[in-house]
mmCIF file of C-alpha atoms in Angstrom:
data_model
loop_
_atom_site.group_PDB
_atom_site.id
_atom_site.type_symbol
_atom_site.label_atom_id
_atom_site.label_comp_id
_atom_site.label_asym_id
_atom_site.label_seq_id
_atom_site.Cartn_x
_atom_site.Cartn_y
_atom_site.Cartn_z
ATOM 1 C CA UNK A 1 18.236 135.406 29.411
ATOM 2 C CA UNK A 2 14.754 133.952 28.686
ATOM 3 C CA UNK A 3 13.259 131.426 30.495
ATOM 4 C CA UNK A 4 11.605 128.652 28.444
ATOM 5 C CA UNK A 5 7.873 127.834 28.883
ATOM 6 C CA UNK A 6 7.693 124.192 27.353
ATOM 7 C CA UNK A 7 3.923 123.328 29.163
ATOM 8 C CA UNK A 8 2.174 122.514 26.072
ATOM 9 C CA UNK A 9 5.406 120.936 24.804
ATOM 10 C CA UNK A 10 5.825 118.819 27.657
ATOM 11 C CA UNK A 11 1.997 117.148 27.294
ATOM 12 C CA UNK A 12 2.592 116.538 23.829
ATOM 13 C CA UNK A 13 5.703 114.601 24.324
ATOM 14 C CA UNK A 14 3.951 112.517 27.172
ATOM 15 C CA UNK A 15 1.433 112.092 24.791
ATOM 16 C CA UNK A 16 2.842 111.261 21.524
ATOM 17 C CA UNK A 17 6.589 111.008 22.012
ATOM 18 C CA UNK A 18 6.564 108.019 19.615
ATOM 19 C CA UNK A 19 4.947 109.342 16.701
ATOM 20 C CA UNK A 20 4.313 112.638 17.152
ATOM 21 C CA UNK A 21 7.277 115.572 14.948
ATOM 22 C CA UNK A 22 9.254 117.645 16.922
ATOM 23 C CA UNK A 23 7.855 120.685 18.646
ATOM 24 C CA UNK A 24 9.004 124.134 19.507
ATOM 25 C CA UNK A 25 8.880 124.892 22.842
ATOM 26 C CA UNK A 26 9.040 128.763 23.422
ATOM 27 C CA UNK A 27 10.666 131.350 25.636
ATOM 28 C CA UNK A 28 8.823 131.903 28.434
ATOM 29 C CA UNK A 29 5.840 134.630 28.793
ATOM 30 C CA UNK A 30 3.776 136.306 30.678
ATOM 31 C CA UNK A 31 0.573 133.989 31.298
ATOM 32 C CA UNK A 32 -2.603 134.899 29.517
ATOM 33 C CA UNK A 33 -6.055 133.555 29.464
ATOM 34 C CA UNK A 34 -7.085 131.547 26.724
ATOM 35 C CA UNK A 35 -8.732 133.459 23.798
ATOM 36 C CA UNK A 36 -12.140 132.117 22.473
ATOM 37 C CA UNK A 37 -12.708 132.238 18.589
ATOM 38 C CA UNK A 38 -16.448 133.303 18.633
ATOM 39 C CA UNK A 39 -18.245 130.494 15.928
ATOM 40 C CA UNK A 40 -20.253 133.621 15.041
ATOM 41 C CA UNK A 41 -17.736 135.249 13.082
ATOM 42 C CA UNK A 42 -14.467 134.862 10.637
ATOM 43 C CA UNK A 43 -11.627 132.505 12.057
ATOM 44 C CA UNK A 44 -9.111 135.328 13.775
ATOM 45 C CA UNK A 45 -5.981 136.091 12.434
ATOM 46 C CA UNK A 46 -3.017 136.406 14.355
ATOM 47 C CA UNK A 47 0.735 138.214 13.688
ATOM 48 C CA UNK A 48 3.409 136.932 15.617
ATOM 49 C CA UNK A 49 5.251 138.692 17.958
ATOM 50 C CA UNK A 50 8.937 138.231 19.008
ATOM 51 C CA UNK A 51 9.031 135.019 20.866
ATOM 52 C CA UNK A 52 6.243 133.675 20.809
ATOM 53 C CA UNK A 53 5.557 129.410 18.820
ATOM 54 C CA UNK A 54 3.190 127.768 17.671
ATOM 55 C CA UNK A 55 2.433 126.372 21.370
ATOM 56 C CA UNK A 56 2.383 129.556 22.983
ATOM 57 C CA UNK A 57 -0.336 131.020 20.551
ATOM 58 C CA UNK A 58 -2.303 127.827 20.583
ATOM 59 C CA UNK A 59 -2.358 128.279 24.553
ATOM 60 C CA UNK A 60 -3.097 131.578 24.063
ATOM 61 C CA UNK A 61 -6.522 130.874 21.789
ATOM 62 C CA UNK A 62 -7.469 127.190 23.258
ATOM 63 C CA UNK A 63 -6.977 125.445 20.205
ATOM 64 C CA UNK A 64 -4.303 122.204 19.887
ATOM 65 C CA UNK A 65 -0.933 122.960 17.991
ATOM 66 C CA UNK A 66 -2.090 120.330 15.522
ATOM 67 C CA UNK A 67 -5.088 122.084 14.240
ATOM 68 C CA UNK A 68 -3.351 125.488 13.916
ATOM 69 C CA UNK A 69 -0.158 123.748 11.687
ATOM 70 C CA UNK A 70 -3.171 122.132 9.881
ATOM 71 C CA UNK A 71 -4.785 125.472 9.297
ATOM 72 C CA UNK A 72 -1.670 127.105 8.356
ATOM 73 C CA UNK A 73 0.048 124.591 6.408
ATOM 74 C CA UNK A 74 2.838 124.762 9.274
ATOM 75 C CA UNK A 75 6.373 122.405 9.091
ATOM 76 C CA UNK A 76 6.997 119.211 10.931
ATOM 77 C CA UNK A 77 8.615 121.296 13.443
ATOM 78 C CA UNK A 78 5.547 123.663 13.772
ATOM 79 C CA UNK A 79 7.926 127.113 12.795
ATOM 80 C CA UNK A 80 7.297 130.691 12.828
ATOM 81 C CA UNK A 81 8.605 133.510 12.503
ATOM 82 C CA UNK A 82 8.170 136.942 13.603
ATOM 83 C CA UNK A 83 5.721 139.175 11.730
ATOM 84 C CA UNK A 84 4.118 136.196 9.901
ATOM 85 C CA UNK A 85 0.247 135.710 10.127
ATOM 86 C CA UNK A 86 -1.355 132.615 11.206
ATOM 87 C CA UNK A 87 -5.375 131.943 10.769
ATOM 88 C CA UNK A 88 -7.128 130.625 14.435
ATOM 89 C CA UNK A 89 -8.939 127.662 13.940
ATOM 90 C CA UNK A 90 -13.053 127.579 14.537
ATOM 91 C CA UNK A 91 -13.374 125.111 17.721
ATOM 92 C CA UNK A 92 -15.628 123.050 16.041
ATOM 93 C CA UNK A 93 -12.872 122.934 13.448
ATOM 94 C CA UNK A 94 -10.319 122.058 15.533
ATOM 95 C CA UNK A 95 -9.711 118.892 14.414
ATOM 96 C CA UNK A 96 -9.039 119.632 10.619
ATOM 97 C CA UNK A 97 -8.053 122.011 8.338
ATOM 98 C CA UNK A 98 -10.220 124.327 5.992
ATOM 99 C CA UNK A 99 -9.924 123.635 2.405
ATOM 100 C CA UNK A 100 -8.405 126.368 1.205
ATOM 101 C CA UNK A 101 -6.300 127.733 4.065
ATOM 102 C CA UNK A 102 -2.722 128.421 4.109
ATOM 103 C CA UNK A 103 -0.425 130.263 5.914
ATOM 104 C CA UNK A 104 -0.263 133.751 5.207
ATOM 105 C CA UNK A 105 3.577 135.430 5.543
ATOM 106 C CA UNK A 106 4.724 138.349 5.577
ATOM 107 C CA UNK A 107 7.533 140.462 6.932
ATOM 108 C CA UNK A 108 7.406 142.479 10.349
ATOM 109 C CA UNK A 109 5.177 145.604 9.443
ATOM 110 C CA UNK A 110 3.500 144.655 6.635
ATOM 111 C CA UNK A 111 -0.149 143.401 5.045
ATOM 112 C CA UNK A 112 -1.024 140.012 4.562
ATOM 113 C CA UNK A 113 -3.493 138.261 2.569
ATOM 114 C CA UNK A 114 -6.798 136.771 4.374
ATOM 115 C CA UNK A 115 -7.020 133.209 3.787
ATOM 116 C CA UNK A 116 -9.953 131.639 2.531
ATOM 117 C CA UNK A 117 -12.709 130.858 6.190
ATOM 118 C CA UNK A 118 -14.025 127.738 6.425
ATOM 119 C CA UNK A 119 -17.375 129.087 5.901
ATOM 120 C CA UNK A 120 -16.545 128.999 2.076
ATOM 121 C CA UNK A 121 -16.807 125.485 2.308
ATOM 122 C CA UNK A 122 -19.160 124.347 5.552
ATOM 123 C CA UNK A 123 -21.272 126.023 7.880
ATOM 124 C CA UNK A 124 -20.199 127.593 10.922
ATOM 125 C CA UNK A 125 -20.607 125.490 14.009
ATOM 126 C CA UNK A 126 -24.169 126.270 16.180
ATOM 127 C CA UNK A 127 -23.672 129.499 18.727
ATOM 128 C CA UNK A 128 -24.999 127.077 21.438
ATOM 129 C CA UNK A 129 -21.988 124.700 20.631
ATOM 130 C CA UNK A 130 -20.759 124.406 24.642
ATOM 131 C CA UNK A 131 -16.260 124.832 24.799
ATOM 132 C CA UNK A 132 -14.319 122.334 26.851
ATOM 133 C CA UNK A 133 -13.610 124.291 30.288
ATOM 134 C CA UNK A 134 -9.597 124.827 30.897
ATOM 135 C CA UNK A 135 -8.546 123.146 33.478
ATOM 136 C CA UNK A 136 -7.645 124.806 36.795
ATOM 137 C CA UNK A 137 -4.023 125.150 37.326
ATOM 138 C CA UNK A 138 -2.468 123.644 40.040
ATOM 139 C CA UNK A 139 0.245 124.059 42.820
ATOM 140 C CA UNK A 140 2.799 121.544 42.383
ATOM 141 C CA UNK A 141 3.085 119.643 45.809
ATOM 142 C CA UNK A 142 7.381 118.426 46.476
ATOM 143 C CA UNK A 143 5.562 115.906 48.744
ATOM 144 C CA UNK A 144 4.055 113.842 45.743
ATOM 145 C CA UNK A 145 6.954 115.190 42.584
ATOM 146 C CA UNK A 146 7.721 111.682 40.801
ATOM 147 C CA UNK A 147 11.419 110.334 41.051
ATOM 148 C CA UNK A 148 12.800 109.339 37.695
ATOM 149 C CA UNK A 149 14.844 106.095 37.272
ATOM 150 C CA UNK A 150 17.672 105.855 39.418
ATOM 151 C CA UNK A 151 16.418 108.620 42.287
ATOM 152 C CA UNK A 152 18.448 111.101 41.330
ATOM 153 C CA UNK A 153 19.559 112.946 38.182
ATOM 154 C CA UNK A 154 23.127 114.544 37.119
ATOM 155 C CA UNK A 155 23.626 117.735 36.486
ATOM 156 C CA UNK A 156 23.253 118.892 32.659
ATOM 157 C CA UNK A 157 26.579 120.780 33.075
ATOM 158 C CA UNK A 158 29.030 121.780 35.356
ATOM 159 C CA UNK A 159 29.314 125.188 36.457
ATOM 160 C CA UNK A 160 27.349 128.046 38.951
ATOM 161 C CA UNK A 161 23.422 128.064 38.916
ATOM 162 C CA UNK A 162 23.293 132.129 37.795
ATOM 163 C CA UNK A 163 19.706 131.816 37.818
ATOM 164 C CA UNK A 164 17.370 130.152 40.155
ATOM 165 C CA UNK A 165 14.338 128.319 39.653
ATOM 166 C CA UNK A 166 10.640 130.349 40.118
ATOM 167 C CA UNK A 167 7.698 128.693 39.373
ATOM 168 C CA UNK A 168 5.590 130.564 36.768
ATOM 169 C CA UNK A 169 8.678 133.020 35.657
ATOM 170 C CA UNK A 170 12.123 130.957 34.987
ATOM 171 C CA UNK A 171 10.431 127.298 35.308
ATOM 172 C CA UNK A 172 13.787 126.044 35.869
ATOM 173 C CA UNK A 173 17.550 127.036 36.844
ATOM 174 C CA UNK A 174 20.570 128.688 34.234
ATOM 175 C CA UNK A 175 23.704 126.916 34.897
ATOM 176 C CA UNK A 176 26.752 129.122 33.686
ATOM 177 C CA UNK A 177 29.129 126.916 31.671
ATOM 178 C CA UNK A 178 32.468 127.294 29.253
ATOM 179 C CA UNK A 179 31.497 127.677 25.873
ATOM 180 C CA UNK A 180 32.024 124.236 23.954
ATOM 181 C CA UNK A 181 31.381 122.594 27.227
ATOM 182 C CA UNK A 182 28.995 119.466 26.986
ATOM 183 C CA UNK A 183 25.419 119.464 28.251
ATOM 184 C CA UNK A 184 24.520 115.846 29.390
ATOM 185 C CA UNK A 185 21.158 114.123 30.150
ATOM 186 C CA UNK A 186 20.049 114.472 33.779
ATOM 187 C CA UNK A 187 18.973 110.414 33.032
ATOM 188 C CA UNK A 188 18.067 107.963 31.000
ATOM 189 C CA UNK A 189 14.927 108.474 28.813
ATOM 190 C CA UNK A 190 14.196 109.055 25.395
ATOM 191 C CA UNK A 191 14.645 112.219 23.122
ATOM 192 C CA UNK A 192 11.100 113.418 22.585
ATOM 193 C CA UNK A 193 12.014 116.799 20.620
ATOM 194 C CA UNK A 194 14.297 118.980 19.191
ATOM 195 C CA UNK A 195 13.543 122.361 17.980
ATOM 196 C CA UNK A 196 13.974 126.085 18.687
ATOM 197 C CA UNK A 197 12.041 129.185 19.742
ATOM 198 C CA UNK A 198 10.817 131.800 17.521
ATOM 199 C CA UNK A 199 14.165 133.429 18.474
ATOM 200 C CA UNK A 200 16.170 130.119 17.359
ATOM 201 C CA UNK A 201 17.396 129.398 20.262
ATOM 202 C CA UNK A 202 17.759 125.549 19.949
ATOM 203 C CA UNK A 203 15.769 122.974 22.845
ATOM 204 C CA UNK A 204 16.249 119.537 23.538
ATOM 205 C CA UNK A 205 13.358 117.548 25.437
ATOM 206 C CA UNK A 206 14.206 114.488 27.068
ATOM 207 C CA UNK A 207 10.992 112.111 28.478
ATOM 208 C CA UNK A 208 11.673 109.932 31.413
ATOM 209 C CA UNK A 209 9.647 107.357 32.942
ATOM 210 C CA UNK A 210 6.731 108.649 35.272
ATOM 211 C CA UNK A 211 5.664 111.520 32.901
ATOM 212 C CA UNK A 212 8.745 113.400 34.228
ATOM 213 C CA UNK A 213 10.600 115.691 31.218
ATOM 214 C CA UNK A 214 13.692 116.993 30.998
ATOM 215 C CA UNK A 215 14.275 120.574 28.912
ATOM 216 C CA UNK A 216 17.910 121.724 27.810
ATOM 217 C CA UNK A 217 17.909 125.500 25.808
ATOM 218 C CA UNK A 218 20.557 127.214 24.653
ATOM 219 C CA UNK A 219 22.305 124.035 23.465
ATOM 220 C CA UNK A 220 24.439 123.267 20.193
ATOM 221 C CA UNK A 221 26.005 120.930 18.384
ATOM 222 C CA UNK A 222 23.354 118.673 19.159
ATOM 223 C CA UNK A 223 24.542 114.632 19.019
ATOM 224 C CA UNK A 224 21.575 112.753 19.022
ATOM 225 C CA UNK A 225 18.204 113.014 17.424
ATOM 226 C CA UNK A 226 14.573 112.855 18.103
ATOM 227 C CA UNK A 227 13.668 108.986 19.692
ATOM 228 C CA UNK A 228 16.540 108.288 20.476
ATOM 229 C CA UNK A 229 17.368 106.289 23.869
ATOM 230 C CA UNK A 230 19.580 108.276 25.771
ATOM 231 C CA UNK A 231 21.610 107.134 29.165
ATOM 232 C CA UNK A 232 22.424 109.203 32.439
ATOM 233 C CA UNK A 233 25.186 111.249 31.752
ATOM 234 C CA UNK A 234 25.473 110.920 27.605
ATOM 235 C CA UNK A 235 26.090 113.994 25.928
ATOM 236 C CA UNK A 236 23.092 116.039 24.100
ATOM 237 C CA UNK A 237 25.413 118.847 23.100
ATOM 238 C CA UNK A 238 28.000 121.411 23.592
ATOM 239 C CA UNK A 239 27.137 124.947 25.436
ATOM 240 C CA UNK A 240 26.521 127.466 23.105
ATOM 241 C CA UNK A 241 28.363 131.308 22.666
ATOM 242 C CA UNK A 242 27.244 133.909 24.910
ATOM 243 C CA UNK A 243 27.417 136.514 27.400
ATOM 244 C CA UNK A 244 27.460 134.710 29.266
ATOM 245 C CA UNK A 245 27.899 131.186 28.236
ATOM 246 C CA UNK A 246 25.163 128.977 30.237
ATOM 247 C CA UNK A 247 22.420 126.283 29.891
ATOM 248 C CA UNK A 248 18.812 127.102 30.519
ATOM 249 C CA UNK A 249 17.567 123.634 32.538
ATOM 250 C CA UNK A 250 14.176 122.513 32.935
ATOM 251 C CA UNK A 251 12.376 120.006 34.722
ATOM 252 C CA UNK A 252 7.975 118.841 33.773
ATOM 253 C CA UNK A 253 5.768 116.846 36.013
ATOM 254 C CA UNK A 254 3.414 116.327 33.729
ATOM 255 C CA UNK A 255 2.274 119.795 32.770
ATOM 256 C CA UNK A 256 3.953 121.257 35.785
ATOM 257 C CA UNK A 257 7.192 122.754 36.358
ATOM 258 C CA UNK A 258 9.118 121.722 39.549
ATOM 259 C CA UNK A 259 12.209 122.571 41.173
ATOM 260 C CA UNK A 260 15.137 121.296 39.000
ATOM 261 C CA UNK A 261 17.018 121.125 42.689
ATOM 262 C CA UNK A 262 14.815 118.808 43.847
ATOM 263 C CA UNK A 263 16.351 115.714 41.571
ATOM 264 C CA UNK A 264 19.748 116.865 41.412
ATOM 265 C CA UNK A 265 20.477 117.371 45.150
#
């Protein structure tokens, strides 16, 4: 079972929950430091691999989600798929897409065309151009973790925690469950996405008040849609097949996962 890494997810539903599409959040992966497109050369272009989003390759080359859909003429739910080709953006460029790029798709194995660089159209940014620093990750602290309405939240579904929360790995708990079973908000908020990993394994992300988000994976049937109020206890969706049967739960702080235990005991 694969943990799901929804950091970038998570800021852009604090950010844009209103007006922003739905975006995959991916199955968790081993960190990796940002990748700098050099101005001095041809955008990069990248294949990719199993599991991996949109969000988990614009981490991975410090360029927003937006600009890379832009560049590749991605869908309102940012999708990929395995073996398909996507052009980096230039950071300079970041904010809009070259004229004549499109995604380039092909299957697993096989060649793809280039798409057409920016530098067809406009020069390439100065070498001297400085890039916005990453931030510095920090430790989340249980002394200062924001309580969502209410103080505590409900479990998503009833049934054994088969896998326990570590920060940085699982990001959040696996609660074994009957198939058909409903998964249930943890509390009131708002829908802020629905989607599913490059594996299509489907997500529902649920903002609550005090930048605190709430992930479900490995849910179907799904009974409510994106902006959508949502109360404590109202059902998202029914536990999906498998061996076993179970719900992959997530709680964000912001950017930061934090013990899911922590609200629901």
């Amino acid at each position: 079972q694969d943990a799901v890494d929804v950091t970038a997810l998570a800021q852009s539903a604090i950010d844009a929950a209103d007006d922003s599409p739905a975006k995959a959040a991916p199955v968790t992966q081993p960190t990796k430091a940002p990748i700098k497109s050099d101005p001095k050369i041809e955008p990069i272009r990248h294949k990719v691999a199993r599991g991996e989003t949109a969000f988990t390759i614009a981490r991975l080359y410090d360029v927003t989600v937006r600009s890379l859909a832009d560049w590749n003429s991605l869908d309102a739910n940012f999708t990929v798929r395995e073996g398909q080709y996507l052009l980096i953006p230039l950071p300079a460029d970041a904010g809009a897409a070259p004229a004549a790029a499109t995604a380039a798709v092909s299957a697993p194995g096989t060649g793809s065309a280039t798409p057409v660089p920016p530098s067809a159209t406009k020069a390439l940014p100065s070498p001297e151009t400085k890039e916005q620093a990453s931030p510095k990750p920090t430790e989340a602290k249980a002394a200062t973790v924001a309580t969502p309405s209410g103080g505590r939240m409900t479990y998503p579904a009833q049934g054994k925690i088969i896998r326990e929360y570590v920060k940085g790995k699982t990001d959040g708990i696996d609660i074994s469950a009957p198939v058909g079973s409903s998964i249930v908000a943890a509390d009131a908020g708002t829908v802020a996405a629905i989607t599913a990993d490059a594996n299509q394994v489907p997500i529902v992300v649920v903002k609550h008040p005090n930048n605190i988000l709430t992930v479900y994976a490995n849910i179907g049937d799904i009974t409510v849609s994106k902006g959508a109020s949502v109360s404590r206890g109202q059902t998202l969706g029914k536990v999906r097949d498998g061996n076993p049967s179970y719900v992959h739960f997530e709680v964000r702080n912001g950017f930061e996962s934090v013990d899911p235990l922590t609200y629901l005991k």
